[in-house]
mmCIF file with all atom_site columns, C-alpha atoms and ligand atoms in Angstrom:
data_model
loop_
_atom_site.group_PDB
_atom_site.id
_atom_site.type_symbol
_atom_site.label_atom_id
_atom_site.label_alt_id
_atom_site.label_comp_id
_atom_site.label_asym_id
_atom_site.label_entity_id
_atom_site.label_seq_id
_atom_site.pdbx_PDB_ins_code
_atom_site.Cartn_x
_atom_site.Cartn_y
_atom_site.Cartn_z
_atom_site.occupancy
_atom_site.B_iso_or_equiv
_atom_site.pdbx_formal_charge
_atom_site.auth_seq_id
_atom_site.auth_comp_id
_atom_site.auth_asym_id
_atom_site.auth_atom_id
_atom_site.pdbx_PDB_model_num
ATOM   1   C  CA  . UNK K 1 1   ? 147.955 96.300  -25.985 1.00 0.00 ? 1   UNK K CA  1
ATOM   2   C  CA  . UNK K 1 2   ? 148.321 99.606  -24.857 1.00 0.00 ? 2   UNK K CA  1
ATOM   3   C  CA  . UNK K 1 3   ? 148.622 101.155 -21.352 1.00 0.00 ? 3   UNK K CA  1
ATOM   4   C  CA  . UNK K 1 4   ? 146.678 104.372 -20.424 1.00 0.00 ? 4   UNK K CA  1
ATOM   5   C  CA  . UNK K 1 5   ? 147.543 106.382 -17.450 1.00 0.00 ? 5   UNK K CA  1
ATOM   6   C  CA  . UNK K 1 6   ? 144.355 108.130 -15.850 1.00 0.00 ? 6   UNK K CA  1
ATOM   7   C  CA  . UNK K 1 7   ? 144.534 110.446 -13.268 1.00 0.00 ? 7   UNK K CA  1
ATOM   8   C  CA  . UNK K 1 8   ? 142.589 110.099 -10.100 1.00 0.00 ? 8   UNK K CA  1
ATOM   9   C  CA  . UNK K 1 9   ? 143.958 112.894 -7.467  1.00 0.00 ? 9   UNK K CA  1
ATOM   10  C  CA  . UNK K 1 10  ? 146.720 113.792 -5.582  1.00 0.00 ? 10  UNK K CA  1
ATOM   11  C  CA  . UNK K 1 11  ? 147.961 111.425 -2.031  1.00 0.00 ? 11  UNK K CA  1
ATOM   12  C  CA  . UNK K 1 12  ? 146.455 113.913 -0.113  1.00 0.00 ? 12  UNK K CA  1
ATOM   13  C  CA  . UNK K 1 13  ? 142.997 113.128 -1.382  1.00 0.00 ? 13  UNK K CA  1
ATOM   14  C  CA  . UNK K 1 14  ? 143.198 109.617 -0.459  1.00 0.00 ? 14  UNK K CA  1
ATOM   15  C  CA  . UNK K 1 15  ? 143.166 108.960 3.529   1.00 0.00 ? 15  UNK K CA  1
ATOM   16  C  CA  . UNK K 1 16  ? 144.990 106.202 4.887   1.00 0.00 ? 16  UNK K CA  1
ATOM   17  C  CA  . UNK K 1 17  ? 143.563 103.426 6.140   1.00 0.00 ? 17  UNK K CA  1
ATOM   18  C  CA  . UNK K 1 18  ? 140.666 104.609 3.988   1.00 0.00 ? 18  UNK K CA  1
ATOM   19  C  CA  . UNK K 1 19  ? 138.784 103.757 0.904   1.00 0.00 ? 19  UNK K CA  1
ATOM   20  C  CA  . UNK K 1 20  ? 137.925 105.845 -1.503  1.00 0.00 ? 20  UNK K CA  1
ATOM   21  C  CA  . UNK K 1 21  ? 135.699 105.056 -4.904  1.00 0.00 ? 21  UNK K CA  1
ATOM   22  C  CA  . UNK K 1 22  ? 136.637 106.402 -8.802  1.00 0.00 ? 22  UNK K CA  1
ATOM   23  C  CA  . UNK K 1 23  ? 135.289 106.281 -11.586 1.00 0.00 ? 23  UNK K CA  1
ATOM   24  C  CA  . UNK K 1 24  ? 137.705 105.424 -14.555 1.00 0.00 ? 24  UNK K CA  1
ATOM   25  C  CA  . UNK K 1 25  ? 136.538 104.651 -18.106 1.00 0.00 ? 25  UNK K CA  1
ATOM   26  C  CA  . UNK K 1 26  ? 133.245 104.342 -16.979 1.00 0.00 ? 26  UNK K CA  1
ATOM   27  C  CA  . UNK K 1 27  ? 134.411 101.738 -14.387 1.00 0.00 ? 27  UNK K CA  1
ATOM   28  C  CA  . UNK K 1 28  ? 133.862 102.235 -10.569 1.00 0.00 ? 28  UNK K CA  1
ATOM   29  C  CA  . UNK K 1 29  ? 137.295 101.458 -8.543  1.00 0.00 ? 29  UNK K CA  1
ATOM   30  C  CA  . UNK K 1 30  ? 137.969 101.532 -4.801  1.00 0.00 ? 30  UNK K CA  1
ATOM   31  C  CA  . UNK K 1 31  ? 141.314 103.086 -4.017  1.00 0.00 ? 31  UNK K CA  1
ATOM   32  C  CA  . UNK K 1 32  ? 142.793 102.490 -0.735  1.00 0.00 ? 32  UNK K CA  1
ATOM   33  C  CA  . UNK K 1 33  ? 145.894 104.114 0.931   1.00 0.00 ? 33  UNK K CA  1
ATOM   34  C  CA  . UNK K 1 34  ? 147.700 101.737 2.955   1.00 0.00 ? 34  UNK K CA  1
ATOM   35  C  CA  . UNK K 1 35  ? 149.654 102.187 6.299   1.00 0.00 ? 35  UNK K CA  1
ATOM   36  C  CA  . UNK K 1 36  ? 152.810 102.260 4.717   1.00 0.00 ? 36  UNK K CA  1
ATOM   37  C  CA  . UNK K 1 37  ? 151.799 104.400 1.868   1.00 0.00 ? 37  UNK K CA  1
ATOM   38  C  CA  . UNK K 1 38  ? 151.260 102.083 -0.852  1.00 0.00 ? 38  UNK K CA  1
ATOM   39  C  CA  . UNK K 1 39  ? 148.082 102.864 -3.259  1.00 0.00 ? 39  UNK K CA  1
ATOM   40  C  CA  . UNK K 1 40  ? 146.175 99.753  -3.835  1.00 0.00 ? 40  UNK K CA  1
ATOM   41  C  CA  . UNK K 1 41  ? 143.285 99.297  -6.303  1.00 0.00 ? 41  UNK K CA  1
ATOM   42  C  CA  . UNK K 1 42  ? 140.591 97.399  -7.176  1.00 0.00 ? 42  UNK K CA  1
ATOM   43  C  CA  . UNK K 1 43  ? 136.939 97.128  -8.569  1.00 0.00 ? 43  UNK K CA  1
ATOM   44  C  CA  . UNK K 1 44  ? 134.255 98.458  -5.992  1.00 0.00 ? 44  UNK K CA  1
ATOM   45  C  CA  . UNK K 1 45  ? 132.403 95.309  -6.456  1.00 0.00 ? 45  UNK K CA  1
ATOM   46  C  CA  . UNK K 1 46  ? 132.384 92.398  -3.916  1.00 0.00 ? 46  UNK K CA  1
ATOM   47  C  CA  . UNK K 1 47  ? 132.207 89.445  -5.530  1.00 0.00 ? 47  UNK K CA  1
ATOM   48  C  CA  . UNK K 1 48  ? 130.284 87.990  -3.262  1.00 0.00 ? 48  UNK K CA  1
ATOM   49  C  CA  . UNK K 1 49  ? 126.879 90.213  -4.144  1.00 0.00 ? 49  UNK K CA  1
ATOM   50  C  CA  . UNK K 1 50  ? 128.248 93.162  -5.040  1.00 0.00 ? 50  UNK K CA  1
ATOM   51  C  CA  . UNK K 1 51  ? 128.830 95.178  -1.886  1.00 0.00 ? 51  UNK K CA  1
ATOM   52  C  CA  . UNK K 1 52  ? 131.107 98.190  -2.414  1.00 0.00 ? 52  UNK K CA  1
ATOM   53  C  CA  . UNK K 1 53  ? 134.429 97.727  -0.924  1.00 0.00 ? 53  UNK K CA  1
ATOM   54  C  CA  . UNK K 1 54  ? 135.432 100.668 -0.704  1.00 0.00 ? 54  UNK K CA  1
ATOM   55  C  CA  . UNK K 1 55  ? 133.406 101.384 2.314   1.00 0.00 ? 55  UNK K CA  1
ATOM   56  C  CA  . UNK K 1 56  ? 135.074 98.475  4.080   1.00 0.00 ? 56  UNK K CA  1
ATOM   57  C  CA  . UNK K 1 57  ? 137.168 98.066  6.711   1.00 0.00 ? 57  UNK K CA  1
ATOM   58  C  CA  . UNK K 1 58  ? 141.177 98.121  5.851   1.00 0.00 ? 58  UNK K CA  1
ATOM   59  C  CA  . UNK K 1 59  ? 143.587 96.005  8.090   1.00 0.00 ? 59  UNK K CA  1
ATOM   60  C  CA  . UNK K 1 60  ? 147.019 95.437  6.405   1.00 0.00 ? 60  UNK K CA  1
ATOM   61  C  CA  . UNK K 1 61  ? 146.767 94.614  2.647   1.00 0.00 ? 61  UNK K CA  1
ATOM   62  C  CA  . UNK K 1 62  ? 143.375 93.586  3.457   1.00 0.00 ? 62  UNK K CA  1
ATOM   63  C  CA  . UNK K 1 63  ? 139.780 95.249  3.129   1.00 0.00 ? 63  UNK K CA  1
ATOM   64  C  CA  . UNK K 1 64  ? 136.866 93.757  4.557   1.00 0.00 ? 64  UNK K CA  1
ATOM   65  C  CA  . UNK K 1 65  ? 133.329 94.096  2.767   1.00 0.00 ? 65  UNK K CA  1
ATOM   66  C  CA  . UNK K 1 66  ? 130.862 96.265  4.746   1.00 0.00 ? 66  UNK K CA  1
ATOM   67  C  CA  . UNK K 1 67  ? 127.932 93.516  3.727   1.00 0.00 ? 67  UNK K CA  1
ATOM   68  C  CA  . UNK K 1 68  ? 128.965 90.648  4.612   1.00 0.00 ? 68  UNK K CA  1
ATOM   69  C  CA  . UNK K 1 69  ? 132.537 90.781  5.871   1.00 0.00 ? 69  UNK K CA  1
ATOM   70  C  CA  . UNK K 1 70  ? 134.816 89.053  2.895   1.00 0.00 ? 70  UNK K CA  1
ATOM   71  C  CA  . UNK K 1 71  ? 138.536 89.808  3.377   1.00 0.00 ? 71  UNK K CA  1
ATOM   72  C  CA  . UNK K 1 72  ? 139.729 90.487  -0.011  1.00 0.00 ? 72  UNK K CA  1
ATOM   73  C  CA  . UNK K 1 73  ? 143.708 91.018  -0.650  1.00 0.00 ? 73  UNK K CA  1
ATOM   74  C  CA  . UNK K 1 74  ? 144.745 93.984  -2.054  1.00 0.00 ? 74  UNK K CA  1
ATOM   75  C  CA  . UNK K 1 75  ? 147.645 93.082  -3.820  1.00 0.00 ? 75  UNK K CA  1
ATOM   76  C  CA  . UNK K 1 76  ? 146.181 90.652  -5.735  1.00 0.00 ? 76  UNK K CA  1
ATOM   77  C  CA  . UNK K 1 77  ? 142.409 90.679  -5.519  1.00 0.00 ? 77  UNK K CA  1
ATOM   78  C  CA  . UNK K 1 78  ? 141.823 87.107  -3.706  1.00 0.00 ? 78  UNK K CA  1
ATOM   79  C  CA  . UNK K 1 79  ? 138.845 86.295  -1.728  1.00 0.00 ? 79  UNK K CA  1
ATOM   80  C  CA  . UNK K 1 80  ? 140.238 84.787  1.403   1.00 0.00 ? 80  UNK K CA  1
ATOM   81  C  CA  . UNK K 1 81  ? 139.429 81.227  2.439   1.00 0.00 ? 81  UNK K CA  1
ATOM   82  C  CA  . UNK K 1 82  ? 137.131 80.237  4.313   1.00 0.00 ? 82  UNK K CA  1
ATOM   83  C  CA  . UNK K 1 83  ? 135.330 81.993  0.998   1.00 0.00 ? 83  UNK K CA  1
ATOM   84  C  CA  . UNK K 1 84  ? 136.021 82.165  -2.324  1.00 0.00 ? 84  UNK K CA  1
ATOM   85  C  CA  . UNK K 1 85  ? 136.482 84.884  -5.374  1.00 0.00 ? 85  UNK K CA  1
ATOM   86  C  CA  . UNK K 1 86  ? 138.522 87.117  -6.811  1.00 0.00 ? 86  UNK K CA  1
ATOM   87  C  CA  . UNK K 1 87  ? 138.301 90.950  -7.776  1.00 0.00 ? 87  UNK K CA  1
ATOM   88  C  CA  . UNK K 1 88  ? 140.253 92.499  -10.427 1.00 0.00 ? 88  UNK K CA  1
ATOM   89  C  CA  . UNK K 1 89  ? 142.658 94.721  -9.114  1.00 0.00 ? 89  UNK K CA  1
ATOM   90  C  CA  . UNK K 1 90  ? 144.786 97.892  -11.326 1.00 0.00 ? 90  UNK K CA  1
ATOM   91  C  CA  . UNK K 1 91  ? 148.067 98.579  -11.216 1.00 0.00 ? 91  UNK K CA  1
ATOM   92  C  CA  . UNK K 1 92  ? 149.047 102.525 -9.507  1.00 0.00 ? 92  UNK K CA  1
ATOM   93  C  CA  . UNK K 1 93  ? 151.757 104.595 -10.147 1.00 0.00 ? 93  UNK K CA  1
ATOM   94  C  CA  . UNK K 1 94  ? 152.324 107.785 -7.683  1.00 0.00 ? 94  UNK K CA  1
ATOM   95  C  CA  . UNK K 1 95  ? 154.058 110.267 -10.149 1.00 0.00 ? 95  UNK K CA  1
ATOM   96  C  CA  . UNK K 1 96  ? 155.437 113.376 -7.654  1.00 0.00 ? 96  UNK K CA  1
ATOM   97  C  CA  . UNK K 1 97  ? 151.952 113.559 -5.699  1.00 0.00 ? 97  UNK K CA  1
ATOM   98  C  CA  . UNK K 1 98  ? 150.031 112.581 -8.075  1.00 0.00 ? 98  UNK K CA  1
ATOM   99  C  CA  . UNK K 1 99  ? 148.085 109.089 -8.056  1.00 0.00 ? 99  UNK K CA  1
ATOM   100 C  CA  . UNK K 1 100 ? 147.189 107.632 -11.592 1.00 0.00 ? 100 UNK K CA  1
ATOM   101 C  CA  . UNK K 1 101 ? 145.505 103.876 -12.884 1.00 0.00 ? 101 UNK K CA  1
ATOM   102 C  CA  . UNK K 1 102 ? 147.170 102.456 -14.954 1.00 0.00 ? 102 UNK K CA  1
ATOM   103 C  CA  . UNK K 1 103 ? 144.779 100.669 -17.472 1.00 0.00 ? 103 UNK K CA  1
ATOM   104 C  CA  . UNK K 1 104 ? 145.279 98.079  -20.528 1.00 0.00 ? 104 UNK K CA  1
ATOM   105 C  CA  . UNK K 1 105 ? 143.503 99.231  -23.631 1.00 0.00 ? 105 UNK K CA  1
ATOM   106 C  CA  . UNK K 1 106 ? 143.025 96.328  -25.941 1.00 0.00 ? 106 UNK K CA  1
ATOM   107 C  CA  . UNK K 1 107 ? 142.526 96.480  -29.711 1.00 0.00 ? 107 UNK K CA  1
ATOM   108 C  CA  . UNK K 1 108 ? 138.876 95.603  -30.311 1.00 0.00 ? 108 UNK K CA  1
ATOM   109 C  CA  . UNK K 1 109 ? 138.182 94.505  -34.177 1.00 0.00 ? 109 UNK K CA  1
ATOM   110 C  CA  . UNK K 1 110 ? 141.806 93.777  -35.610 1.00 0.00 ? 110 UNK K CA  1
HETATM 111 S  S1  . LIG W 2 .   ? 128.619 91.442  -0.730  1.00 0.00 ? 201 LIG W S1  1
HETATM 112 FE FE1 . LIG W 2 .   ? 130.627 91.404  0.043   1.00 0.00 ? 201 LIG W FE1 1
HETATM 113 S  S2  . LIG W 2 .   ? 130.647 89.842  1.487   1.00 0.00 ? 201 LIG W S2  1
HETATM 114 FE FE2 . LIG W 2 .   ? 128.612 89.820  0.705   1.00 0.00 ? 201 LIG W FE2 1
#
């Protein structure tokens, strides 16, 4: 397995408190800056039915769906009870100003 560092932006192009969606190897992410600064992200797809999550509310390490109001963790991509689920979520490293996914290429074929 490899690791890949993509690009997205610079911390000044992600708001905090806000969501904000990528595209990354033909995946759609939702980037979010938190109140104290940390990048969190995960895939722009609510596993409930598929509402984009970036567009949600953010309170803490959490975002709520706009659809239908799941609190998903940012850290670590849980659904929280009383529902269920899980999104993937991608590691972020913050190199000077500049915000970068980190992403695991895997040998396909060997
Ligand atoms: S699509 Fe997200 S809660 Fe329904």
């Amino acid at each position: 397995m490899k690791v890949k560092k993509v690009s997205i932006g610079h911390m000044k192009d992600f708001p905090v408190q806000a969501g904000k969606k990528v595209h990354v190897n033909g995946v759609e992410i939702a980037v979010f800056r938190l109140l104290n600064g940390d990048i969190r992200a995960v895939e722009n797809r609510c596993p409930h039915r598929g509402g984009p999550l970036s567009e949600g509310m953010v309170s803490g390490d959490f975002v709520f769906c706009p659809l239908h109001e799941y609190k998903v963790d940012l850290c670590d991509g849980q659904v929280q009870e009383p529902d269920a689920g899980c999104v993937r979520t991608y590691p972020v490293e913050v190199e000077g100003d500049e915000v970068k996914i980190c992403l695991v290429e895997e040998k396909v074929g060997v």
